[in-house]
Coordinates of C-alpha atoms and ligand atoms in Angstrom, one line a residue:
M1 CA 107.7 93.6 88.1
K2 CA 110.9 96.0 88.9
R3 CA 111.4 96.3 92.4
E4 CA 113.7 98.8 94.1
I5 CA 114.9 100.2 97.1
G6 CA 114.9 104.0 98.5
V7 CA 115.8 106.2 101.3
C8 CA 114.5 109.2 103.1
Y9 CA 117.0 111.8 103.3
Y10 CA 117.1 115.9 104.5
P11 CA 119.8 118.1 102.2
E12 CA 118.6 120.7 104.4
H13 CA 120.2 119.1 107.9
W14 CA 123.3 118.9 106.1
D15 CA 126.0 120.9 105.0
E16 CA 126.4 121.1 101.7
E17 CA 129.4 119.9 101.2
V18 CA 128.5 116.1 101.9
W19 CA 125.3 115.8 100.0
A20 CA 127.6 114.4 97.0
E21 CA 128.9 111.9 99.2
D22 CA 125.8 110.9 100.7
A23 CA 124.7 110.7 97.1
R24 CA 127.2 108.3 96.3
R25 CA 127.4 106.3 99.2
M26 CA 123.6 105.9 98.6
V27 CA 124.0 104.7 94.8
E28 CA 126.8 102.1 96.0
A29 CA 124.3 100.7 98.7
G30 CA 121.9 100.1 95.8
I31 CA 119.3 103.0 96.8
A32 CA 117.3 104.0 93.6
W33 CA 115.2 106.2 94.7
V34 CA 115.7 109.2 97.4
R35 CA 112.7 111.2 98.7
I36 CA 113.1 115.0 99.8
G37 CA 111.7 118.1 100.6
E38 CA 108.4 116.8 102.6
F39 CA 109.5 118.9 106.4
A40 CA 111.1 122.1 103.6
W41 CA 109.2 124.5 103.7
S42 CA 111.1 127.1 106.1
R43 CA 113.7 126.9 104.0
M44 CA 111.8 127.1 100.7
E45 CA 109.7 130.3 101.7
P46 CA 111.8 131.7 104.6
D47 CA 109.3 134.7 104.3
P48 CA 106.0 135.0 103.2
G49 CA 106.4 135.4 99.5
R50 CA 110.5 134.7 99.2
L51 CA 110.6 132.1 97.6
V52 CA 114.7 130.2 97.8
W53 CA 114.8 127.7 95.5
D54 CA 119.0 127.7 95.0
W55 CA 119.8 125.3 97.5
L56 CA 116.8 122.4 96.8
D57 CA 118.0 123.1 92.8
R58 CA 121.6 122.0 93.8
A59 CA 120.1 119.2 96.1
I60 CA 117.8 117.6 93.3
D61 CA 120.7 118.1 90.4
T62 CA 123.2 116.7 93.1
L63 CA 121.4 113.5 94.0
G64 CA 120.0 113.1 90.4
A65 CA 123.2 113.5 88.9
A66 CA 124.6 110.3 91.8
G67 CA 121.6 108.8 89.4
L68 CA 119.2 108.7 91.9
K69 CA 115.7 109.1 91.4
V70 CA 114.2 111.9 93.3
V71 CA 110.4 111.9 95.2
L72 CA 110.0 115.4 96.0
G73 CA 107.3 116.1 98.9
T74 CA 105.3 119.0 98.9
P75 CA 105.9 120.4 102.7
T76 CA 102.7 121.3 104.1
A77 CA 102.7 119.4 107.0
T78 CA 104.9 121.6 108.1
P79 CA 104.0 124.9 107.9
P80 CA 106.3 127.8 108.7
R81 CA 106.0 129.9 112.1
W82 CA 105.1 133.0 109.9
M83 CA 101.6 131.2 108.3
L84 CA 100.6 131.1 111.6
A85 CA 101.4 134.6 112.1
K86 CA 99.2 135.2 108.8
H87 CA 96.5 132.9 109.4
P88 CA 96.3 133.1 113.2
D89 CA 92.9 130.6 112.9
M90 CA 94.3 127.7 111.1
L91 CA 95.3 126.0 114.6
A92 CA 93.2 122.4 114.7
V93 CA 91.2 122.5 118.2
D94 CA 91.3 119.1 120.3
A95 CA 88.0 118.0 121.6
E96 CA 88.6 120.1 124.7
G97 CA 88.8 122.9 122.8
R98 CA 92.4 123.5 123.3
P99 CA 93.9 124.8 120.4
R100 CA 97.0 122.6 119.0
G101 CA 100.3 124.9 118.9
F102 CA 103.5 125.6 116.9
G103 CA 106.8 123.8 117.6
S104 CA 106.4 120.4 116.3
R105 CA 104.1 119.5 113.4
R106 CA 100.9 119.4 111.5
H107 CA 99.7 122.2 113.2
Y108 CA 97.1 123.0 110.7
D109 CA 93.0 122.4 110.5
F110 CA 92.1 120.4 107.3
S111 CA 88.9 122.8 107.0
H112 CA 90.8 126.3 107.0
D113 CA 90.3 127.5 103.6
G114 CA 93.4 129.9 104.1
Y115 CA 95.7 127.3 104.6
R116 CA 94.3 124.9 102.0
D117 CA 95.0 127.9 99.3
E118 CA 98.7 128.6 100.3
C119 CA 99.3 124.5 99.9
R120 CA 97.9 125.2 96.7
R121 CA 100.4 128.0 96.1
I122 CA 102.9 126.1 96.8
A123 CA 102.4 123.2 95.0
R124 CA 101.8 125.0 92.2
L125 CA 105.2 126.8 92.8
M126 CA 106.7 123.6 93.3
G127 CA 104.8 121.6 90.4
E128 CA 106.0 124.8 88.3
R129 CA 109.9 124.6 88.9
Y130 CA 110.1 120.5 89.4
G131 CA 107.3 119.1 87.8
R132 CA 109.3 118.0 84.3
H133 CA 112.2 118.0 86.0
A134 CA 114.3 115.2 84.1
F135 CA 115.6 114.0 88.0
V136 CA 111.9 114.2 89.6
H137 CA 110.1 111.0 88.9
A138 CA 107.3 111.0 91.9
W139 CA 105.4 113.0 93.9
Q140 CA 104.6 112.9 97.7
I141 CA 101.6 115.0 98.6
D142 CA 101.8 116.1 102.5
N143 CA 103.1 113.8 105.3
E144 CA 101.2 110.9 107.4
Y145 CA 97.4 112.7 107.0
D146 CA 96.4 112.2 110.6
C147 CA 99.6 111.6 111.9
H148 CA 99.4 112.8 115.9
A149 CA 95.7 112.6 115.5
T150 CA 95.2 115.7 113.6
T151 CA 92.1 114.1 111.2
L152 CA 89.3 115.5 114.2
S153 CA 89.5 119.3 114.6
Y154 CA 86.9 121.0 116.7
S155 CA 87.9 124.8 115.2
D156 CA 85.6 127.3 114.2
A157 CA 86.5 126.6 110.3
A158 CA 85.8 123.3 111.0
R159 CA 82.1 124.0 112.6
R160 CA 81.5 126.2 109.8
A161 CA 82.2 123.9 107.4
F162 CA 80.3 121.1 108.9
R163 CA 77.5 123.4 108.8
D164 CA 77.8 123.8 105.0
W165 CA 78.4 119.5 104.6
L166 CA 75.1 119.1 106.5
A167 CA 72.9 121.8 104.5
Q168 CA 74.4 119.9 101.2
R169 CA 73.5 116.2 102.8
Y170 CA 69.8 117.0 104.5
Q171 CA 68.9 119.7 102.5
S172 CA 66.4 121.2 105.6
P173 CA 67.2 121.2 109.0
E174 CA 63.9 119.1 109.5
A175 CA 65.4 116.2 107.1
L176 CA 68.4 115.9 109.3
N177 CA 66.3 116.1 112.6
R178 CA 64.5 113.0 111.5
A179 CA 67.2 111.2 110.0
W180 CA 69.2 111.7 113.2
G181 CA 66.4 111.0 115.7
N182 CA 66.6 114.9 117.4
V183 CA 62.9 114.2 118.9
F184 CA 65.1 112.3 121.5
W185 CA 65.9 114.8 124.3
S186 CA 64.5 117.6 122.5
M187 CA 67.2 117.7 120.6
E188 CA 65.8 119.1 117.6
Y189 CA 67.4 122.0 115.2
R190 CA 65.5 125.0 113.5
D191 CA 68.7 126.4 112.0
W192 CA 72.0 125.1 110.4
D193 CA 73.8 127.7 112.6
E194 CA 72.2 126.0 116.1
I195 CA 74.6 122.7 114.9
D196 CA 77.9 122.1 117.0
L197 CA 80.5 119.7 116.6
P198 CA 79.6 117.1 118.7
N199 CA 81.9 118.0 121.7
L200 CA 81.6 119.8 125.3
T201 CA 78.2 117.8 125.4
V202 CA 76.9 117.1 129.2
T203 CA 77.0 113.3 128.4
E204 CA 77.2 111.5 124.8
P205 CA 76.3 113.4 121.8
N206 CA 73.6 112.2 119.4
P207 CA 75.7 109.0 117.6
A208 CA 74.5 110.2 114.6
H209 CA 75.6 113.5 114.9
V210 CA 79.0 112.1 115.9
L211 CA 79.0 109.8 112.9
A212 CA 78.3 112.5 110.7
F213 CA 81.1 114.4 111.7
R214 CA 83.4 111.6 111.4
R215 CA 82.2 111.1 107.8
F216 CA 82.6 115.1 107.2
S217 CA 86.4 115.1 109.2
S218 CA 86.9 112.2 106.5
D219 CA 85.7 114.3 103.3
Q220 CA 87.7 117.0 104.5
V221 CA 91.0 115.1 104.0
V222 CA 89.9 114.0 100.8
R223 CA 89.1 117.4 99.7
F224 CA 92.6 118.6 100.9
N225 CA 94.5 116.3 99.5
R226 CA 92.3 117.1 96.2
A227 CA 93.5 120.7 96.2
Q228 CA 97.0 119.7 95.9
V229 CA 96.2 116.8 93.7
E230 CA 94.0 119.6 91.2
V231 CA 97.0 121.9 91.2
L232 CA 99.9 119.2 90.3
R233 CA 98.2 117.2 87.9
K234 CA 98.5 120.2 85.5
L235 CA 102.4 120.5 86.2
T236 CA 103.6 117.0 86.1
D237 CA 103.1 113.6 84.8
R238 CA 105.1 111.9 87.4
P239 CA 102.9 109.6 89.9
L240 CA 101.3 111.5 92.5
I241 CA 101.7 109.4 96.0
H242 CA 100.9 110.1 99.5
N243 CA 102.3 108.2 102.8
Y244 CA 99.6 106.8 104.9
M245 CA 99.9 104.9 108.3
G246 CA 99.3 101.6 110.4
R247 CA 96.4 101.4 111.9
T248 CA 95.0 105.0 110.9
L249 CA 91.4 104.9 110.1
T250 CA 90.1 108.1 110.8
F251 CA 89.7 109.0 107.1
D252 CA 88.5 106.9 104.1
H253 CA 91.9 105.7 102.7
W254 CA 89.8 104.4 99.6
A255 CA 88.7 108.0 98.8
V256 CA 92.0 109.5 99.2
G257 CA 94.0 106.7 97.0
A258 CA 91.0 107.1 94.2
D259 CA 92.9 110.8 93.5
L260 CA 96.5 109.4 93.5
D261 CA 98.2 106.9 91.7
V262 CA 100.3 105.0 93.9
A263 CA 99.6 104.5 97.5
S264 CA 102.5 104.1 100.5
W265 CA 102.7 103.7 103.4
D266 CA 105.5 104.1 106.5
S267 CA 106.2 100.9 108.2
Y268 CA 107.5 100.7 112.0
P269 CA 107.0 97.2 112.7
I270 CA 108.8 97.2 116.3
G271 CA 107.2 100.7 117.0
F272 CA 103.7 99.1 115.9
L273 CA 104.1 96.0 118.0
S274 CA 104.8 98.1 121.4
D275 CA 102.2 100.5 121.0
R276 CA 99.5 99.8 118.5
I277 CA 98.6 96.3 119.0
E278 CA 96.3 94.1 121.2
A279 CA 98.7 90.9 122.0
T280 CA 99.6 89.1 125.5
P281 CA 102.7 90.1 127.0
E282 CA 104.2 86.4 125.6
H283 CA 103.6 87.7 122.1
K284 CA 105.0 90.8 122.7
A285 CA 108.1 89.5 124.2
R286 CA 108.7 86.7 121.6
Y287 CA 108.2 89.1 118.6
L288 CA 110.3 92.1 120.2
R289 CA 112.3 92.6 118.0
Q290 CA 110.8 91.4 114.8
G291 CA 107.5 93.1 114.9
D292 CA 104.1 91.2 114.7
P293 CA 104.3 88.6 111.9
D294 CA 100.7 90.0 110.8
M295 CA 100.4 93.6 110.9
Q296 CA 102.9 94.4 108.1
A297 CA 101.2 91.9 105.8
F298 CA 98.2 93.9 106.6
H299 CA 99.0 97.2 105.7
H300 CA 100.5 96.0 102.6
D301 CA 97.3 93.9 101.4
L302 CA 95.4 97.1 102.1
Y303 CA 97.4 99.8 100.8
R304 CA 97.8 97.4 97.6
G305 CA 94.1 97.4 97.4
V306 CA 94.2 101.4 98.2
G307 CA 96.8 101.8 95.1
R308 CA 94.6 100.1 92.9
G309 CA 97.5 97.4 92.5
R310 CA 100.5 100.1 92.9
W311 CA 102.6 100.8 96.1
W312 CA 105.5 101.2 98.1
V313 CA 106.5 101.6 102.0
M314 CA 107.5 104.9 101.8
E315 CA 109.6 105.0 105.0
Q316 CA 110.8 101.6 106.5
Q317 CA 112.0 101.2 109.9
P318 CA 115.7 101.1 109.9
G319 CA 116.6 100.5 113.5
P320 CA 115.3 101.2 116.7
V321 CA 112.6 104.5 116.4
N322 CA 112.2 107.2 119.2
W323 CA 108.7 107.3 119.9
A324 CA 107.3 104.0 120.8
P325 CA 107.1 103.8 124.5
W326 CA 110.3 101.1 124.2
N327 CA 112.3 101.1 121.4
P328 CA 114.1 97.8 120.9
A329 CA 116.8 97.4 118.3
P330 CA 115.7 94.9 115.5
L331 CA 117.0 91.3 115.2
A332 CA 119.6 91.0 112.7
G333 CA 118.1 90.4 109.6
M334 CA 114.6 91.8 110.2
V335 CA 115.6 95.0 108.1
R336 CA 116.3 93.1 105.0
L337 CA 113.0 90.9 105.9
W338 CA 110.6 93.5 106.1
A339 CA 111.7 94.5 102.6
W340 CA 111.1 91.1 101.2
E341 CA 107.8 90.8 102.7
A342 CA 106.9 94.0 101.3
F343 CA 108.3 92.7 97.6
A344 CA 106.6 89.6 98.3
H345 CA 103.1 91.8 98.7
G346 CA 104.1 93.5 95.6
A347 CA 105.8 96.6 96.4
E348 CA 107.1 98.5 94.0
V349 CA 109.7 100.5 96.3
V350 CA 110.6 99.7 100.2
S351 CA 112.3 103.3 101.0
Y352 CA 114.4 103.3 104.4
F353 CA 113.8 106.1 106.8
R354 CA 116.1 107.9 106.9
W355 CA 119.5 108.0 105.6
R356 CA 121.4 109.6 108.7
Q357 CA 120.3 109.4 112.2
A358 CA 119.5 113.7 113.1
P359 CA 122.0 114.6 116.1
F360 CA 119.3 117.1 116.9
A361 CA 116.3 118.1 117.9
Q362 CA 112.6 115.4 118.1
E363 CA 113.8 112.4 116.1
Q364 CA 117.7 112.4 117.3
M365 CA 116.7 108.8 119.2
H366 CA 115.9 107.5 115.9
A367 CA 118.0 105.3 113.8
G368 CA 119.1 106.2 110.1
L369 CA 121.0 103.8 107.8
L370 CA 124.1 105.9 109.1
R371 CA 125.0 106.8 112.5
P372 CA 125.1 110.9 113.4
D373 CA 128.6 110.5 112.8
S374 CA 128.5 108.7 109.0
A375 CA 129.6 105.8 110.0
P376 CA 127.3 102.8 108.9
A377 CA 124.5 101.7 111.1
P378 CA 123.6 98.3 111.0
G379 CA 120.7 98.6 109.2
L380 CA 122.8 99.5 106.2
A381 CA 124.4 96.6 105.3
E382 CA 120.6 95.1 105.3
A383 CA 119.4 97.5 102.6
A384 CA 122.5 96.7 100.1
Q385 CA 121.7 93.3 100.6
V386 CA 118.1 93.4 99.7
A387 CA 119.5 95.8 96.5
R388 CA 122.2 92.6 95.7
E389 CA 119.1 90.3 95.9
I390 CA 116.7 91.9 93.8
A391 CA 118.7 91.0 90.4
E392 CA 118.7 87.3 91.5
M393 CA 114.7 87.4 92.3
P394 CA 112.2 86.1 90.8
E395 CA 110.0 88.0 89.0
V396 CA 106.4 88.8 91.7
E397 CA 103.2 89.2 90.7
T398 CA 100.2 90.3 92.1
G399 CA 96.9 88.9 90.6
P400 CA 94.2 88.3 92.9
A401 CA 94.6 86.3 96.3
P402 CA 92.0 83.5 97.0
V403 CA 90.7 85.6 99.7
A404 CA 89.3 88.9 100.1
I405 CA 88.4 90.9 103.4
V406 CA 85.9 93.7 102.7
F407 CA 87.4 96.8 104.7
D408 CA 85.8 100.0 105.5
Y409 CA 86.6 102.9 107.5
A410 CA 82.7 103.4 107.7
A411 CA 82.6 100.8 109.7
S412 CA 85.0 101.9 112.0
W413 CA 83.6 105.1 112.7
A414 CA 80.1 103.7 113.6
W415 CA 82.2 101.2 116.2
E416 CA 84.1 103.7 117.6
T417 CA 80.9 105.7 118.3
Q418 CA 78.6 103.2 119.6
P419 CA 81.1 100.2 120.5
Q420 CA 78.2 98.8 123.2
G421 CA 81.4 97.0 124.9
R422 CA 84.6 99.0 125.8
D423 CA 87.1 96.5 123.3
F424 CA 84.6 96.1 120.4
D425 CA 87.3 97.5 118.1
Y426 CA 86.8 97.4 114.3
F427 CA 89.9 97.2 113.5
R428 CA 91.2 94.2 116.0
L429 CA 87.8 92.4 114.7
V430 CA 89.2 92.5 111.2
F431 CA 92.6 91.9 111.7
S432 CA 91.7 88.5 114.1
A433 CA 90.3 87.3 110.9
Y434 CA 93.3 88.3 108.8
R435 CA 95.8 86.6 111.1
A436 CA 93.7 83.8 111.0
L437 CA 94.0 83.5 107.2
R438 CA 97.6 84.0 107.7
R439 CA 97.8 81.6 109.8
A440 CA 96.5 79.0 107.6
G441 CA 98.7 79.9 105.3
L442 CA 96.4 81.9 102.9
S443 CA 97.5 85.1 101.0
V444 CA 94.5 87.4 101.4
D445 CA 93.1 90.8 99.8
L446 CA 91.8 93.5 101.4
V447 CA 88.6 95.5 99.2
P448 CA 86.5 98.2 99.6
P449 CA 83.1 98.3 100.8
D450 CA 81.3 99.1 97.2
T451 CA 83.1 96.1 95.8
A452 CA 80.8 95.1 92.7
D453 CA 82.5 92.2 92.0
L454 CA 83.7 89.3 94.1
S455 CA 84.2 86.8 91.2
P456 CA 88.0 87.0 91.7
W457 CA 88.0 85.2 95.4
K458 CA 87.0 82.0 96.5
V459 CA 85.9 83.1 99.9
V460 CA 84.8 86.1 101.4
L461 CA 84.8 87.6 105.0
A462 CA 83.0 90.9 105.8
P463 CA 82.8 90.9 110.0
G464 CA 81.5 94.2 110.9
L465 CA 80.2 96.0 108.2
A466 CA 78.1 98.4 110.1
T467 CA 76.3 99.1 106.8
L468 CA 76.1 97.6 103.8
E469 CA 76.8 99.1 100.3
P470 CA 74.1 98.4 98.0
A471 CA 76.9 97.5 95.8
L472 CA 77.8 94.8 97.6
L473 CA 74.8 93.5 98.5
E474 CA 74.0 92.9 95.4
A475 CA 77.2 91.5 94.3
L476 CA 76.7 89.5 97.4
G477 CA 73.8 87.9 95.8
S478 CA 75.2 86.6 92.9
Y479 CA 78.5 85.5 94.5
R480 CA 79.6 81.5 93.9
G481 CA 81.9 81.3 96.5
V482 CA 81.7 81.4 100.0
A483 CA 80.8 84.6 101.7
I484 CA 80.9 84.9 105.8
L485 CA 79.4 88.1 107.4
G486 CA 78.9 89.1 110.9
P487 CA 79.1 89.7 113.7
R488 CA 77.6 93.2 113.9
T489 CA 77.2 93.6 110.1
N490 CA 74.4 95.5 107.7
A491 CA 73.4 96.3 112.0
K492 CA 73.0 99.9 111.5
T493 CA 71.4 102.0 108.7
A494 CA 73.8 105.1 106.8
E495 CA 72.2 107.6 109.6
M496 CA 73.7 104.9 112.9
A497 CA 70.2 104.0 113.6
I498 CA 68.8 99.8 113.9
P499 CA 66.9 99.0 110.8
V500 CA 63.9 97.5 110.6
P501 CA 63.7 95.0 109.1
L502 CA 66.1 93.4 112.3
P503 CA 69.9 93.0 110.8
P504 CA 71.1 91.3 108.8
N505 CA 68.4 91.5 106.5
L506 CA 70.4 89.4 104.3
P507 CA 68.4 88.1 100.7
G508 CA 67.8 84.4 101.0
L509 CA 69.0 84.4 104.7
D510 CA 66.1 83.6 106.6
A511 CA 67.9 85.0 110.0
V512 CA 67.4 88.0 112.3
V513 CA 69.8 89.3 115.6
A514 CA 67.0 89.3 118.1
R515 CA 69.5 90.4 121.0
V516 CA 73.2 91.9 121.6
E517 CA 75.4 91.2 124.3
S518 CA 78.8 92.4 124.7
I519 CA 81.0 90.5 127.2
P520 CA 84.6 91.7 129.4
P521 CA 87.7 90.4 128.9
G522 CA 88.3 86.9 130.5
T523 CA 84.5 86.1 130.0
E524 CA 83.6 83.6 126.7
V525 CA 80.4 82.5 124.6
P526 CA 81.5 78.4 124.2
V527 CA 80.7 76.9 120.7
A528 CA 79.9 73.3 120.6
G529 CA 82.6 71.3 118.7
G530 CA 85.4 73.7 119.7
G531 CA 86.1 77.5 120.3
A532 CA 84.0 80.3 121.6
F533 CA 83.0 83.8 120.8
A534 CA 84.7 86.6 123.1
H535 CA 84.0 90.4 123.0
W536 CA 80.4 90.0 121.2
A537 CA 77.6 87.7 120.7
E538 CA 74.2 87.6 119.3
E539 CA 71.1 85.6 119.4
M540 CA 69.8 84.5 116.7
E541 CA 66.3 83.9 115.2
G542 CA 64.9 82.5 112.0
T543 CA 64.5 79.6 109.8
A544 CA 68.3 79.3 108.4
E545 CA 70.3 76.7 109.2
A546 CA 72.5 76.5 112.2
L547 CA 75.5 75.5 110.9
W548 CA 77.5 75.3 114.6
H549 CA 76.0 76.1 117.9
R550 CA 76.6 77.3 121.0
T551 CA 76.8 75.2 123.7
D552 CA 73.9 76.7 125.1
R553 CA 72.2 75.6 121.8
R554 CA 71.4 78.5 120.5
P555 CA 73.0 78.9 116.6
A556 CA 76.8 80.2 116.2
M557 CA 76.7 80.2 112.7
V558 CA 74.0 80.4 110.3
G559 CA 73.6 79.6 106.6
A560 CA 72.1 79.7 103.3
G561 CA 73.9 78.2 100.1
A562 CA 77.3 79.6 100.7
L563 CA 75.9 82.5 102.7
R564 CA 77.0 82.6 106.1
Y565 CA 76.4 84.5 109.1
L566 CA 78.7 84.3 111.9
A567 CA 76.8 85.1 115.4
G568 CA 79.8 86.7 117.7
W569 CA 83.2 87.6 117.7
P570 CA 85.4 84.3 117.1
T571 CA 88.3 83.3 119.9
D572 CA 91.5 82.8 117.9
G573 CA 90.7 79.0 118.0
L574 CA 87.4 79.3 116.5
W575 CA 88.3 81.6 113.7
D576 CA 91.4 78.8 112.8
R577 CA 87.9 76.2 113.0
L578 CA 86.4 78.6 110.4
V579 CA 88.8 79.1 108.4
T580 CA 90.2 75.7 108.1
E581 CA 86.2 74.6 107.0
V582 CA 85.7 77.1 104.9
A583 CA 89.0 76.3 103.0
A584 CA 88.0 72.9 102.4
E585 CA 85.1 73.6 101.2
A586 CA 86.7 76.0 98.7
S587 CA 89.3 73.8 97.7
L588 CA 91.9 76.0 99.1
P589 CA 94.7 74.1 100.5
T590 CA 95.8 75.5 103.8
E591 CA 98.5 74.3 106.1
K592 CA 99.1 74.8 109.9
L593 CA 102.2 76.6 110.1
P594 CA 105.4 76.8 112.5
E595 CA 105.0 79.7 115.1
G596 CA 106.0 82.6 113.5
L597 CA 106.4 81.5 109.9
R598 CA 104.3 83.3 106.9
L599 CA 103.8 82.2 103.3
R600 CA 102.9 84.7 100.5
D601 CA 102.2 83.5 97.0
A602 CA 102.8 85.8 94.5
G603 CA 101.9 84.3 91.3
A604 CA 104.1 81.5 90.5
V605 CA 106.3 82.3 93.5
R606 CA 105.8 81.5 97.1
F607 CA 107.5 83.0 99.5
A608 CA 108.1 81.6 103.2
I609 CA 108.7 84.8 105.6
N610 CA 110.1 83.5 109.0
Y611 CA 109.6 86.2 111.8
G612 CA 110.1 83.6 114.6
P613 CA 113.4 84.3 117.1
E614 CA 114.6 80.9 115.8
P615 CA 114.9 78.7 112.7
V616 CA 111.9 76.5 111.5
E617 CA 111.5 73.5 109.2
W618 CA 108.9 74.1 106.6
Q619 CA 108.8 71.6 103.9
G620 CA 112.2 70.1 104.0
E621 CA 114.2 73.4 104.6
T622 CA 115.3 75.3 107.4
I623 CA 114.8 78.8 107.1
P624 CA 116.6 80.5 109.8
A625 CA 115.2 83.1 112.2
A626 CA 114.5 86.6 110.4
G627 CA 115.0 84.4 107.1
V628 CA 113.3 84.7 103.6
A629 CA 112.9 81.3 101.5
W630 CA 111.3 81.5 98.2
R631 CA 110.3 78.8 95.1
R632 CA 108.8 78.4 92.2
Q633 CA 105.1 76.2 93.2
Ligands
LIG701 C1 106.8 108.7 110.3 C2 107.3 110.3 110.3 C3 108.5 110.9 109.4 C4 109.1 110.5 111.1 C5 108.7 108.6 111.3 C6 109.7 108.5 112.7 O1 105.3 108.9 111.0 O2 106.5 110.4 108.7 O3 109.0 112.1 109.5 O4 108.6 111.2 111.8 O5 107.5 108.5 111.2 O6 109.9 106.7 112.9

């Protein structure tokens, strides 16, 4: 597969005189793709209905004539000020009931019909003008759904749309009352109009109500995206893409991705380490200038799944960012390493954000490949190195990995709604399993919760899936590999109730979760033979064989054949033990890797990637800090 690098560019930020020189320098650096347009609505349509395309025509022509392929973004994440005057009720509203105002970006409500129509209109106008343009090779729809926590809105538009959604799902208020258990605390409704959004209640709202609202809110994102897809499909045959984010679970990316051709995401490893993952201070200090060794890979694997094999990094950190609590500079070599890591996981394109650092407005402290004075920033040479190396590198295939993790957005909504222990977090649980697999040198696929055929994988992990989808249950029934479920798998009905028979209720496994407990940080439930449960532990009953015991003799993992149920949240040590045992059973070779080194198998090529700040020895080879090595197996 052909790999390429790209860059994000904002022609509207610069004098037109510099465009040609910028384009020439991009090409000189080996850049093939340039993404433009996604925030430029106020320049495309300065006043309602007055469209000004000439500058964009010239920008696309200048970039294209230099040899660049353009990704054109629809500008719907940044409605201009006049839009708000036209649709004063288009703003999202926060949980406290305050409108989220104009003056930054993403100030719109996914449920606002008038705004969705405006987005359809601008997408149609752009599609008509550029849909068959020779230099426009791909489209980006909107920008980072949910960025700045914008999926959930408590507006009047959302309330109206939620009532409609409920009416379609439940058909009658009586059915809704039954499904939610509204007899509890006399919460029964007689009419759809009596149902509000689940905010501003005296104490916690009914979890079934919250979960319904979370599902609805996700569906609104899918619907919003689809509105533009439907328009653009008719006007272009180029791939339609959205740029997702890291650790963002408020909407179902599998569902949005089903309407698109390529998934992409925006990768800011150092920013994420600082503000998006749980880790010890020592870990954060060690990886300060590199980012966490598994965070990027996790999302590469996730979005490869969401894109059904086709995915890009649409924005790649080029130097210090501006938005994390602290913003260190990358270790020399990381701007290159991050790109190669993405290619090793199957990315088609890695596109750096951004070309030149803007000296004005919100992101003036965010690095680009160029400094504000147009001199090269340190990232440029590394990006250019990647472009040169691409020519020499082996082909990267993306066949199935040996291990799959089932990843379910709805499970995250369920456990956010009812964590039962303050630190029970779905992403954190899944990520802890993923990290252990990677510490053992294994490559991983992330698969959706309705996966109906598990036969490509030798091992499947499904921790924390609140509700098992029928397709997955059936697939597990005939699965020949080793499947590890739990903790908290199949623990709720789709309406957020405790199922009877009690969980996990798995075919062929006589095991029942009789009682659960959450435990605070610093406390553990030890498991005999080494390791422990943290955060969460379950007491099991039933005749299924106990494969592990807790030191108090209760079962810690039960199994029947190749099906296992894990009765707690393993510490890292216990995950390592589990991965070693299960890999041996599935005849998967594992390796104890040096700290910070990670492997990725891509077809016949094995990549070794050193996130550590010092060189490591691996199979007779020295891999420098921030180094990447590859070899044919
Ligand atoms: C992304 C966003 C970009 C820019 C960047 C800064 O979240 O898509 O527009 O804001 O972050 O790191």
